[in-house]
CSV table of C-alpha atoms and ligand atoms in Angstrom, one decimal:
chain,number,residue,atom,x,y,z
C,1,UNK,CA,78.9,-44.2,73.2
C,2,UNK,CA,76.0,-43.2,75.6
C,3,UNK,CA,75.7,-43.4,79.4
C,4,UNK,CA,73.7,-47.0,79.1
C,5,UNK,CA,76.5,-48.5,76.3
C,6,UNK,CA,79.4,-47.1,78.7
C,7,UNK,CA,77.8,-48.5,81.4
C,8,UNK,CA,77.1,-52.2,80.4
C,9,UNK,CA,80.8,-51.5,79.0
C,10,UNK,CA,82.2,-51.6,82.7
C,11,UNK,CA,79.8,-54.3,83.8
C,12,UNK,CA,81.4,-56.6,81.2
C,13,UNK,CA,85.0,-55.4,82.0
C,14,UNK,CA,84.5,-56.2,85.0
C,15,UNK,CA,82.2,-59.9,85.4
C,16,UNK,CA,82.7,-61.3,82.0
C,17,UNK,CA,80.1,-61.2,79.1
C,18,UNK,CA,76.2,-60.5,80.2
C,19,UNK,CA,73.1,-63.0,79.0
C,20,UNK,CA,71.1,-61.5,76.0
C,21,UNK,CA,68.3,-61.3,78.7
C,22,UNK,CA,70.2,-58.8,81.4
C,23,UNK,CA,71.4,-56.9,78.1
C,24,UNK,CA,67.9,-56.6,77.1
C,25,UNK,CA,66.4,-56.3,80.6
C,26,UNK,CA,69.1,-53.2,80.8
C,27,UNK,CA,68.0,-51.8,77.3
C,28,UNK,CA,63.9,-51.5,77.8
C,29,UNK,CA,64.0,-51.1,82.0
C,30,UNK,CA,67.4,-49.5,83.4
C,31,UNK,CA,66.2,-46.8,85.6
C,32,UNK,CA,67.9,-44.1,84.4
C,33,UNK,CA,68.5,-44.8,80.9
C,34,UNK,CA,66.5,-48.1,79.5
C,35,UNK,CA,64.0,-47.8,76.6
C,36,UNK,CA,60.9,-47.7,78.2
C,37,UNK,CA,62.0,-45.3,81.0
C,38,UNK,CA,63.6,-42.1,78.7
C,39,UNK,CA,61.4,-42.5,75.3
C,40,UNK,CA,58.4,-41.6,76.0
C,41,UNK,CA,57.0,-41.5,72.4
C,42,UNK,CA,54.6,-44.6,70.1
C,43,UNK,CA,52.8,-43.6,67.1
C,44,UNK,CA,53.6,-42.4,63.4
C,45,UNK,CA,56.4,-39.4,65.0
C,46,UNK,CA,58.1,-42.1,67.0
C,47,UNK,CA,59.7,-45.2,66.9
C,48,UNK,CA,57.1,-47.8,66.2
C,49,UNK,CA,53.5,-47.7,65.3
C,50,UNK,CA,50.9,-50.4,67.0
C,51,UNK,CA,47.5,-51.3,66.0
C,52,UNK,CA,45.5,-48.8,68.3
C,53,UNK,CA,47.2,-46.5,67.2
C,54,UNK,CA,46.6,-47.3,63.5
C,55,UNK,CA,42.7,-46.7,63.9
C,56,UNK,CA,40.2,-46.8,66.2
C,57,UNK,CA,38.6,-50.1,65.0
C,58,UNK,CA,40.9,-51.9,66.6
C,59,UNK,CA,39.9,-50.3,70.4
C,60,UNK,CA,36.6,-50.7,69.5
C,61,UNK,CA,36.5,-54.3,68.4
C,62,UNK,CA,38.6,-55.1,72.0
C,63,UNK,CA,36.0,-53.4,73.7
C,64,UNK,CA,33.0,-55.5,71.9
C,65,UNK,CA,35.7,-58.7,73.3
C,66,UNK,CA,35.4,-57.2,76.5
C,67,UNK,CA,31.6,-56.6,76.9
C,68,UNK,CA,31.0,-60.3,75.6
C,69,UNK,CA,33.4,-61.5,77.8
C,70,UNK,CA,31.4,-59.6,80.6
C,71,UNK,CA,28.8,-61.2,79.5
C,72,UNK,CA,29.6,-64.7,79.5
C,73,UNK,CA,31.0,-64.3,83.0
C,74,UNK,CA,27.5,-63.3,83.9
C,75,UNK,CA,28.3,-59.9,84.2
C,76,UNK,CA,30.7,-59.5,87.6
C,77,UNK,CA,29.8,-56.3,89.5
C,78,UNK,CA,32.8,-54.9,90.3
C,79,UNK,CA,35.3,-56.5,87.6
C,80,UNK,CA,39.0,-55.4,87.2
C,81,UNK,CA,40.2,-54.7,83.7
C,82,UNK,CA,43.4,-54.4,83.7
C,83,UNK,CA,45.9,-53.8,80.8
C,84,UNK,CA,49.5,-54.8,80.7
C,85,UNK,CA,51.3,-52.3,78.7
C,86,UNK,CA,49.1,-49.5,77.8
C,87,UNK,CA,51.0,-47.1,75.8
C,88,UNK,CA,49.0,-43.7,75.1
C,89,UNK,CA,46.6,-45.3,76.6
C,90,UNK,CA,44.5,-44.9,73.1
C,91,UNK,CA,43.1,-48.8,73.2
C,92,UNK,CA,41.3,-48.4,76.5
C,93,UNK,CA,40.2,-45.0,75.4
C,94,UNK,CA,38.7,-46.3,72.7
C,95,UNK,CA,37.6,-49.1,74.1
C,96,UNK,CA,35.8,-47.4,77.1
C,97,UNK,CA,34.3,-44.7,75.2
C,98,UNK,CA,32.2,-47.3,73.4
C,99,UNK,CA,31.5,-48.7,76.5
C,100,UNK,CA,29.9,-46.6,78.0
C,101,UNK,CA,28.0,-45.4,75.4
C,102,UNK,CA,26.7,-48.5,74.3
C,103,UNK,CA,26.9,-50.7,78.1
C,104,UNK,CA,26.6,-48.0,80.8
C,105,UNK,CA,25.8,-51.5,83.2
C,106,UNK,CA,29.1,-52.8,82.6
C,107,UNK,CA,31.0,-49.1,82.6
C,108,UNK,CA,29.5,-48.7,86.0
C,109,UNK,CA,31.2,-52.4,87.2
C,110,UNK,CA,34.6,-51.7,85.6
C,111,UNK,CA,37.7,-51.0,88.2
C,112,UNK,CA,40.3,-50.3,85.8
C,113,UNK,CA,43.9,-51.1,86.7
C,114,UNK,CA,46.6,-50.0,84.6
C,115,UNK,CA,50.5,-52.2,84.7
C,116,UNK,CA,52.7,-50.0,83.3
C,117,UNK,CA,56.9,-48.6,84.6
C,118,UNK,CA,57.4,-45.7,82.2
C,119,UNK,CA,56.1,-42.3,84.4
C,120,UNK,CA,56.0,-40.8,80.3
C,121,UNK,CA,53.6,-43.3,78.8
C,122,UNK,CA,51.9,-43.5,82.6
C,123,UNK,CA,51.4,-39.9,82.0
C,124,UNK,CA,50.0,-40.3,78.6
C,125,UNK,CA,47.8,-42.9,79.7
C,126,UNK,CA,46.4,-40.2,82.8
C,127,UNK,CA,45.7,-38.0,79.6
C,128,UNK,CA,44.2,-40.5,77.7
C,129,UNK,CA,41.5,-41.1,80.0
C,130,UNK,CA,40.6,-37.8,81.3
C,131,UNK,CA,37.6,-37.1,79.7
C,132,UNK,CA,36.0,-40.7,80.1
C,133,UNK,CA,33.1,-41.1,83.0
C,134,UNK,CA,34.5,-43.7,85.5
C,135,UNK,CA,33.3,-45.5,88.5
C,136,UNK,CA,36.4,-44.9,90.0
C,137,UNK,CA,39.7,-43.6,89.5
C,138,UNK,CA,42.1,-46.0,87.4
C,139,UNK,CA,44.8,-47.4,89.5
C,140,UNK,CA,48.7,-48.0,87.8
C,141,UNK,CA,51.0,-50.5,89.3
C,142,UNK,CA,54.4,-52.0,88.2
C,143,UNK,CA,53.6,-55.2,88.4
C,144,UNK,CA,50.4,-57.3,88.3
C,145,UNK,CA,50.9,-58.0,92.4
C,146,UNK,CA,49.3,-55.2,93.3
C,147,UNK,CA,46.0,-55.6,91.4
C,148,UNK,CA,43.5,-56.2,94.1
C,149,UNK,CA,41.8,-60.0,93.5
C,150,UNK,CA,38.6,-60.6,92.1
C,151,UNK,CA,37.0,-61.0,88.6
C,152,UNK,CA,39.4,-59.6,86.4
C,153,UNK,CA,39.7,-59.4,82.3
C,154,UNK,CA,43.2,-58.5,81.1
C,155,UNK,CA,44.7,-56.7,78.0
C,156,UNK,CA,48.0,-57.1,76.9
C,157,UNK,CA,48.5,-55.6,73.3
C,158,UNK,CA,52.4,-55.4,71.8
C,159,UNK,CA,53.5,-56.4,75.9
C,160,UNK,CA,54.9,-60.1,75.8
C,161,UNK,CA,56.9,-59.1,73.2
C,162,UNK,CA,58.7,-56.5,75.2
C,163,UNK,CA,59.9,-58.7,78.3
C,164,UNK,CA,63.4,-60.1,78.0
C,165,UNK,CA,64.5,-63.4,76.3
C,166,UNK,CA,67.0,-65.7,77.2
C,167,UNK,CA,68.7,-67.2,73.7
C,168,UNK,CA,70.8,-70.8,73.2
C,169,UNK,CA,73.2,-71.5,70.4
C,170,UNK,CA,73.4,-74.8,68.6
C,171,UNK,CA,77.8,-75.3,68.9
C,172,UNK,CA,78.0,-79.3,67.2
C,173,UNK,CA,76.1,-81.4,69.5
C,174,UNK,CA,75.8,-78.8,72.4
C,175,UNK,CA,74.0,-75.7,73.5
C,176,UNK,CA,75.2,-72.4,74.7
C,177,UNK,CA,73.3,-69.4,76.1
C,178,UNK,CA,74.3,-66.9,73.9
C,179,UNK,CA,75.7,-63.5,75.7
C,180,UNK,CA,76.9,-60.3,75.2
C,181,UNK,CA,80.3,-59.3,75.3
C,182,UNK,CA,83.1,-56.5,73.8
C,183,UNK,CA,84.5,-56.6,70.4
C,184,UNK,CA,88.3,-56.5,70.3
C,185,UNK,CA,87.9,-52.8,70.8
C,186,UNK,CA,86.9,-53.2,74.3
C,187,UNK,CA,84.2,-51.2,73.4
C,188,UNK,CA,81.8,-52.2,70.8
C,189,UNK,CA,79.6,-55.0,71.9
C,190,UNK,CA,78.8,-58.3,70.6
C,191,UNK,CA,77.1,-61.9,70.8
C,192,UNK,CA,79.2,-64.2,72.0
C,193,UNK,CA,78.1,-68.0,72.5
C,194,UNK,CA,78.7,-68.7,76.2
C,195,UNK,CA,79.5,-71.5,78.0
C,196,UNK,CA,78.0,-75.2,77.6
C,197,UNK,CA,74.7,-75.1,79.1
C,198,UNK,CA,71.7,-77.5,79.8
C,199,UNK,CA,68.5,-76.5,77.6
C,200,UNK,CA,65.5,-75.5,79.8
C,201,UNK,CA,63.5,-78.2,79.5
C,202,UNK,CA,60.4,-76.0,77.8
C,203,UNK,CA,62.9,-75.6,74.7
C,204,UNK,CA,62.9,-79.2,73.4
C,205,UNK,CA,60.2,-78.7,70.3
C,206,UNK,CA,61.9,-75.5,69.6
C,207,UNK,CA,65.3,-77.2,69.7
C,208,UNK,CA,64.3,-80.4,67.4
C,209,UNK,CA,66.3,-79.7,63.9
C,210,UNK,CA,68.2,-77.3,64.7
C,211,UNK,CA,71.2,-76.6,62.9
C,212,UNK,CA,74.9,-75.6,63.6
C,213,UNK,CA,74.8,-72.1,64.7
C,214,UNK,CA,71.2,-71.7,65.0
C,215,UNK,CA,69.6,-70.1,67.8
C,216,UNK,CA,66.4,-71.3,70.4
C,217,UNK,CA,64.5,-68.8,72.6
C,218,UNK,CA,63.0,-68.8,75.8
C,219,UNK,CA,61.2,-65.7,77.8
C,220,UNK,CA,60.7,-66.5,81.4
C,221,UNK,CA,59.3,-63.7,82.5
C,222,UNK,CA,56.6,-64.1,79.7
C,223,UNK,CA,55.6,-67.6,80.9
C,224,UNK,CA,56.0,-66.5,84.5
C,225,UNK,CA,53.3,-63.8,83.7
C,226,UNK,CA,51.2,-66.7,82.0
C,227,UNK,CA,51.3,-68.7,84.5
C,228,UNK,CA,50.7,-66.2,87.3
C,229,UNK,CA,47.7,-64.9,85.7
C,230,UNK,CA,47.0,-68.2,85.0
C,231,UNK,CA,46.5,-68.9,88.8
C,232,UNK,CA,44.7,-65.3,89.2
C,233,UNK,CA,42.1,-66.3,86.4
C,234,UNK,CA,41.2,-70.0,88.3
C,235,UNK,CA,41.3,-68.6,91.6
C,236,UNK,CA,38.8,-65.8,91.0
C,237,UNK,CA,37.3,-66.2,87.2
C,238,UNK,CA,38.0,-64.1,84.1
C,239,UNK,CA,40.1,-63.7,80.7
C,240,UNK,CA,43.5,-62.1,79.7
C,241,UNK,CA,44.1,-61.7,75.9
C,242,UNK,CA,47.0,-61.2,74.4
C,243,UNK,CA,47.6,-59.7,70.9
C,244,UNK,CA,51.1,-60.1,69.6
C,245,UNK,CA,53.3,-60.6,66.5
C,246,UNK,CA,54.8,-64.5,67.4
C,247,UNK,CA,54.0,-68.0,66.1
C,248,UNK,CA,51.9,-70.3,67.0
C,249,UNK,CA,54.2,-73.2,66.9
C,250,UNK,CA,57.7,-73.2,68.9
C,251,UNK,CA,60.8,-73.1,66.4
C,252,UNK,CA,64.2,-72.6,66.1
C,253,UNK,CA,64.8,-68.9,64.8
C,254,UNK,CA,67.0,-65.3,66.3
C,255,UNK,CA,63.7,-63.3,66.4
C,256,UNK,CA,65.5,-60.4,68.7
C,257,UNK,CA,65.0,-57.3,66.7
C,258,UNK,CA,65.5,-53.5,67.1
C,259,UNK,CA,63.2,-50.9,65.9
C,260,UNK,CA,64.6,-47.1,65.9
C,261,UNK,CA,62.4,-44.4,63.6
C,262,UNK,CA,60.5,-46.9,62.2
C,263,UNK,CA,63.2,-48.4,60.7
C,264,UNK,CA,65.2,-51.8,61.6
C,265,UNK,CA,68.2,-51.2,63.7
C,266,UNK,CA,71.5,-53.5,65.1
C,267,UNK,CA,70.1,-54.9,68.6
C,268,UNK,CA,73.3,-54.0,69.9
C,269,UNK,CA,74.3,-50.6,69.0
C,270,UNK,CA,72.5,-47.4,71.2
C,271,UNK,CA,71.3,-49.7,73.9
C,272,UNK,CA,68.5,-47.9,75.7
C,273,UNK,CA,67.7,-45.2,72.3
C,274,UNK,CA,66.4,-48.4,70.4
C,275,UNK,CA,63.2,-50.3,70.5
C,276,UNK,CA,63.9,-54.5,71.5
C,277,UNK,CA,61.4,-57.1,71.0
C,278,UNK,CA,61.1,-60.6,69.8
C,279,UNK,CA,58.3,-62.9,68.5
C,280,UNK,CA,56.1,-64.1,71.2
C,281,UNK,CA,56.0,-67.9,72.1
C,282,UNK,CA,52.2,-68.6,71.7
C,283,UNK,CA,53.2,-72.4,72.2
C,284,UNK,CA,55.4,-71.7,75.4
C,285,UNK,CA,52.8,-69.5,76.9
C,286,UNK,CA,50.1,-71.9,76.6
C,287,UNK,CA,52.2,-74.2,78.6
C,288,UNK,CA,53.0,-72.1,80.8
C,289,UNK,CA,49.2,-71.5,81.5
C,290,UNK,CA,48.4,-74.7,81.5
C,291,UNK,CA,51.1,-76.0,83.0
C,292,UNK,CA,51.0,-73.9,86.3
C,293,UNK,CA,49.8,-76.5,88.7
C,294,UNK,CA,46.7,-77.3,90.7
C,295,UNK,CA,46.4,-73.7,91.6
C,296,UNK,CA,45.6,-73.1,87.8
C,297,UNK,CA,43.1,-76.0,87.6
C,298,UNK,CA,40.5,-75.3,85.1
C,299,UNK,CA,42.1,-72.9,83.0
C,300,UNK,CA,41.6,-73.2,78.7
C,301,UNK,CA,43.5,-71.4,76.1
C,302,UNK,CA,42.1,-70.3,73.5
C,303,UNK,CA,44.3,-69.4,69.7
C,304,UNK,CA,46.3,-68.4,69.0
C,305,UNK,CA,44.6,-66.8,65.8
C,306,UNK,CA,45.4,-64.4,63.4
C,307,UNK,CA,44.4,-61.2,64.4
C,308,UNK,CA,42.5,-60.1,61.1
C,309,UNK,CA,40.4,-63.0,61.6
C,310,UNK,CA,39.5,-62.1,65.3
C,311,UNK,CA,39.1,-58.6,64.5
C,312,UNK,CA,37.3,-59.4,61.9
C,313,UNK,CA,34.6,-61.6,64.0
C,314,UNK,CA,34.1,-58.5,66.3
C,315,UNK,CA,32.8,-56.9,63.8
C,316,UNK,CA,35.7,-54.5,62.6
C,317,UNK,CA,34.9,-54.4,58.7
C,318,UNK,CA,31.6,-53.5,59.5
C,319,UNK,CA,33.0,-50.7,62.0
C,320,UNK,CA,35.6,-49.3,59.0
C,321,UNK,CA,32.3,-49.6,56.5
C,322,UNK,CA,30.2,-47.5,58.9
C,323,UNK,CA,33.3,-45.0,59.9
C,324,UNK,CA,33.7,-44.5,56.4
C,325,UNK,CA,30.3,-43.4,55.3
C,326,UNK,CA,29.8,-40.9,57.9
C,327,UNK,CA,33.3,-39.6,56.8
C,328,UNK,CA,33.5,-36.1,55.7
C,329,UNK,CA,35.2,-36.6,52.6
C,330,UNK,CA,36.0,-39.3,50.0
C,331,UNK,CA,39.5,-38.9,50.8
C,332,UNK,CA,38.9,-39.7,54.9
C,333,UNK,CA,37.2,-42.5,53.9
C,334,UNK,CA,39.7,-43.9,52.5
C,335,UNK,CA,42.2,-43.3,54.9
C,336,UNK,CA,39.4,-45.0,57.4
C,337,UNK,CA,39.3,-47.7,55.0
C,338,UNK,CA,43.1,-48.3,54.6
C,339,UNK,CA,43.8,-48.3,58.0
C,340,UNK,CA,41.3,-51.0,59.1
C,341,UNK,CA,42.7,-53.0,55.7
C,342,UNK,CA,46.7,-52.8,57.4
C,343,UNK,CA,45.0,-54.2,60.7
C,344,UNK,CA,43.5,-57.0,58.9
C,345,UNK,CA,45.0,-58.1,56.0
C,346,UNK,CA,47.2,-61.1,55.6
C,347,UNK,CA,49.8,-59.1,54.2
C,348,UNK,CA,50.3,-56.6,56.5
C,349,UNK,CA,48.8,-57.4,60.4
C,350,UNK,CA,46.6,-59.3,60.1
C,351,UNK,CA,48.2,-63.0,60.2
C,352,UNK,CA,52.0,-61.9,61.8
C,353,UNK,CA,50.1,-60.6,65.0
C,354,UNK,CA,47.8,-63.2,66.7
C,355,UNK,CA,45.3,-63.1,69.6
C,356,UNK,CA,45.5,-65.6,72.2
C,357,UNK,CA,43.6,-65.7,75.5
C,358,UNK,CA,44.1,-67.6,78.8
C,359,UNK,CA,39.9,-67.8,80.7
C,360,UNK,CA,39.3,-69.4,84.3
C,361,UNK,CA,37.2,-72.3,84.8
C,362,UNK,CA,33.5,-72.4,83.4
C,363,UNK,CA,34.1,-70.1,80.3
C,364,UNK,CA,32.6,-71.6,76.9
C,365,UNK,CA,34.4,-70.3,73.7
C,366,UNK,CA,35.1,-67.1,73.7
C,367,UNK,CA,34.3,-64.2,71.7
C,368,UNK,CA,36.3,-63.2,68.5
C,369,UNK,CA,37.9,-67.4,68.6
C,370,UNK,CA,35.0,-69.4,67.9
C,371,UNK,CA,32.9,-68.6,64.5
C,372,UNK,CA,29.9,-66.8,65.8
C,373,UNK,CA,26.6,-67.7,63.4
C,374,UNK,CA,27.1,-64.3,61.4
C,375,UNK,CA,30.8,-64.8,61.8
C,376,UNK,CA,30.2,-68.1,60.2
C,377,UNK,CA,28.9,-66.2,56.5
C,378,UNK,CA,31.6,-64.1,56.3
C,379,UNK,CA,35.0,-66.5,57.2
G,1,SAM,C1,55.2,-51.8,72.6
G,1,SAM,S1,54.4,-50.8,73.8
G,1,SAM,C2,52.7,-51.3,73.5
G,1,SAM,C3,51.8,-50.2,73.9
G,1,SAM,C4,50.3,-50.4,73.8
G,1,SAM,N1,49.9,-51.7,74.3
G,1,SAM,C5,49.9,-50.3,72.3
G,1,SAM,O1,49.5,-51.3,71.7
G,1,SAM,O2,50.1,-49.2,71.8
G,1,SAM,C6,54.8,-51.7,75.3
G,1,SAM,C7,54.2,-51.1,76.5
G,1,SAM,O3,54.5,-51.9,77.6
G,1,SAM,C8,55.1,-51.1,78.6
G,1,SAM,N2,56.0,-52.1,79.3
G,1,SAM,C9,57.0,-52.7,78.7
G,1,SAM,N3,57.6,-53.6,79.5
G,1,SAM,C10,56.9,-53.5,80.7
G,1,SAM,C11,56.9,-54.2,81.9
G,1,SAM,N4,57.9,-55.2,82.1
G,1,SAM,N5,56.1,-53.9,82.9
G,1,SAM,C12,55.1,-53.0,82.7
G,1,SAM,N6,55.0,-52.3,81.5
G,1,SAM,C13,55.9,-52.5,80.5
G,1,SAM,C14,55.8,-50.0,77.9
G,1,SAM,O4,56.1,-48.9,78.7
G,1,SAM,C15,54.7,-49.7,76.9
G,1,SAM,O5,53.6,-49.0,77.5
């Protein structure tokens, strides 16, 4: 049993069984011992691999989002990008090095602002970015709060799916949060359907159908997040995008999983050496945008859509094509070649994961969502 299972051991001695979302908010984000404190590591040695880190096509094509976004804002001077989440930092990296290659106007306007709470992928990020010309040193914050206001475009790739969920339990005609509690052992630890409880109201669609036994989901701090940037994005102009694996349409369904070595896991065994994450809402956080009051007035969403498709309109088979030529060897290529493919193929990333973005008032469609004309040949 380690520290973090002996821990949430006591707690549930001594209070009774915990919600799935404290045992997951304990998991990922205990201080001392949660998931994205202690493990430091993403990429092909780690637990999980995620699409920047599959090939650099996929930095690139976020930063030709983000320069057309730029664009269509009429070019704010300064702008905040922010990214939720960043990892290694290896999407911004990528991103910016194009950047200012290719729009040294809009690398001079960028303030970058990084949301992140592990110190070890904080530290990676630093690295990341050291060799990339700046206007001004990037900036990391816990919490979106301390981003200064302004124009702002957001990031948030593989992030939603990280904050905690709150799950209910179809028991005959009533629901239950489902918790966490101890197996007869007193030690292992288990679901357990709690008591009755009233269905937040957000849940109804999912909840139509259900069966006996089946489970509905709801992840408040995700919608909170929507919402919030929601207000930040009418108030002072801008986009967020979000690229996650989710559904576009709200359903019943346990979508909590654990990833440890690149391999599926049990949720609740080695709470805080395991990966936790669940299929992002798109439905939920639309609402959530949308439905954030007058303060968010103006707002559109935009998606979800699968990702291969909104890669694919920013140009990232042409990218792999061109990577691939200039490759050293035929053997390169194809490596170039097969890693775009996983990114954007139906099969493999390219429909699971979805992009999604939230834009202020006065944005037309948006890059990558809308067919552009030589978009419109290819799809
Ligand atoms: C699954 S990783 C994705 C990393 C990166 N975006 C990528 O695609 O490679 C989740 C990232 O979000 C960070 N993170 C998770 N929950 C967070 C939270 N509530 N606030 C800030 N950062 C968080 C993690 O430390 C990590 O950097």
């Amino acid at each position: 049993m380690n520290p973090l299972h002996a821990s949430l051991v006591a707690r549930i001695r001594a209070g009774g069984p915990i919600s799935v979302e404290a045992f997951v908010e304990a998991a990922l984000y205990d201080r001392d011992h949660g998931y994205y404190r202690t493990q430091g590591a993403i990429g092909a040695a780690s637990d999980f691999i995620t699409a920047p880190e599959v090939s650099q096509v996929f930095g690139e094509a976020v930063g030709a989002w983000i320069a057309a976004t730029w664009r269509a804002l009429a070019a704010p001077d300064p702008v905040q990008l922010v990214e939720f989440g960043p990892g290694r930092g290896t999407l911004l990296a990528d991103a910016l090095r194009t950047l200012s290659r290719l729009q040294p106007d809009l690398a001079a306007a960028l303030r970058l602002h990084l949301i992140e709470t592990s110190p070890l992928l904080a530290a990676m990020q630093r690295r990341a970015l050291a060799d990339i010309a700046l206007a001004a040193p990037p900036v990391w914050h816990e919490r979106l709060d301390g981003v200064p206001d302004g124009p702002m475009i957001a990031l948030a790739n593989e992030f939603f799916d990280a904050l905690p969920i709150r799950q209910f339990v179809r028991v005959g005609d009533n629901w239950h949060e489902r918790r966490v509690g101890l197996a007869a052992d007193g030690q292992a630890l288990v679901f357990v359907a709690g008591p009755l409880a009233e269905l937040p109201a957000g849940l109804a669609d999912a909840a139509e159908g259900a069966a006996e036994d089946e489970i509905v989901e709801t992840c408040p701090a995700g919608e909170e997040l929507a919402a919030a940037l929601a207000s930040r994005l009418a108030a002072a102009g801008g986009a967020a995008l979000v690229i996650d694996y989710g559904h576009a349409r709200a359903a019943p369904g346990d979508t909590l999983q654990a990833v440890r070595g690149h391999r599926f896991a049990t949720v609740l065994e080695r709470p805080g050496e395991t990966d936790l994450s669940h299929h992002v809402d798109f439905q939920a956080l639309a609402a959530a945008a949308q439905g954030a009051g007058p303060q968010a007035a103006g707002v559109t969403t935009h998606g979800p859509i699968p990702q291969g498709l909104f890669l694919g309109r920013l140009g990232a088979g042409e990218r792999a094509e061109a990577l691939a030529k200039a490759a050293t060897d035929p053997a390169q290529a194809q490596a170039i070649v097969g890693a775009v493919r996983r990114l954007l193929h139906p099969g493999r990333m390219g429909l699971l994961f979805k992009a999604f973005a939230i834009a202020g008032p006065g944005l037309g469609p948006l890059p990558g969502f809308a067919p552009s004309a030589r978009g419109q040949r290819r799809e």
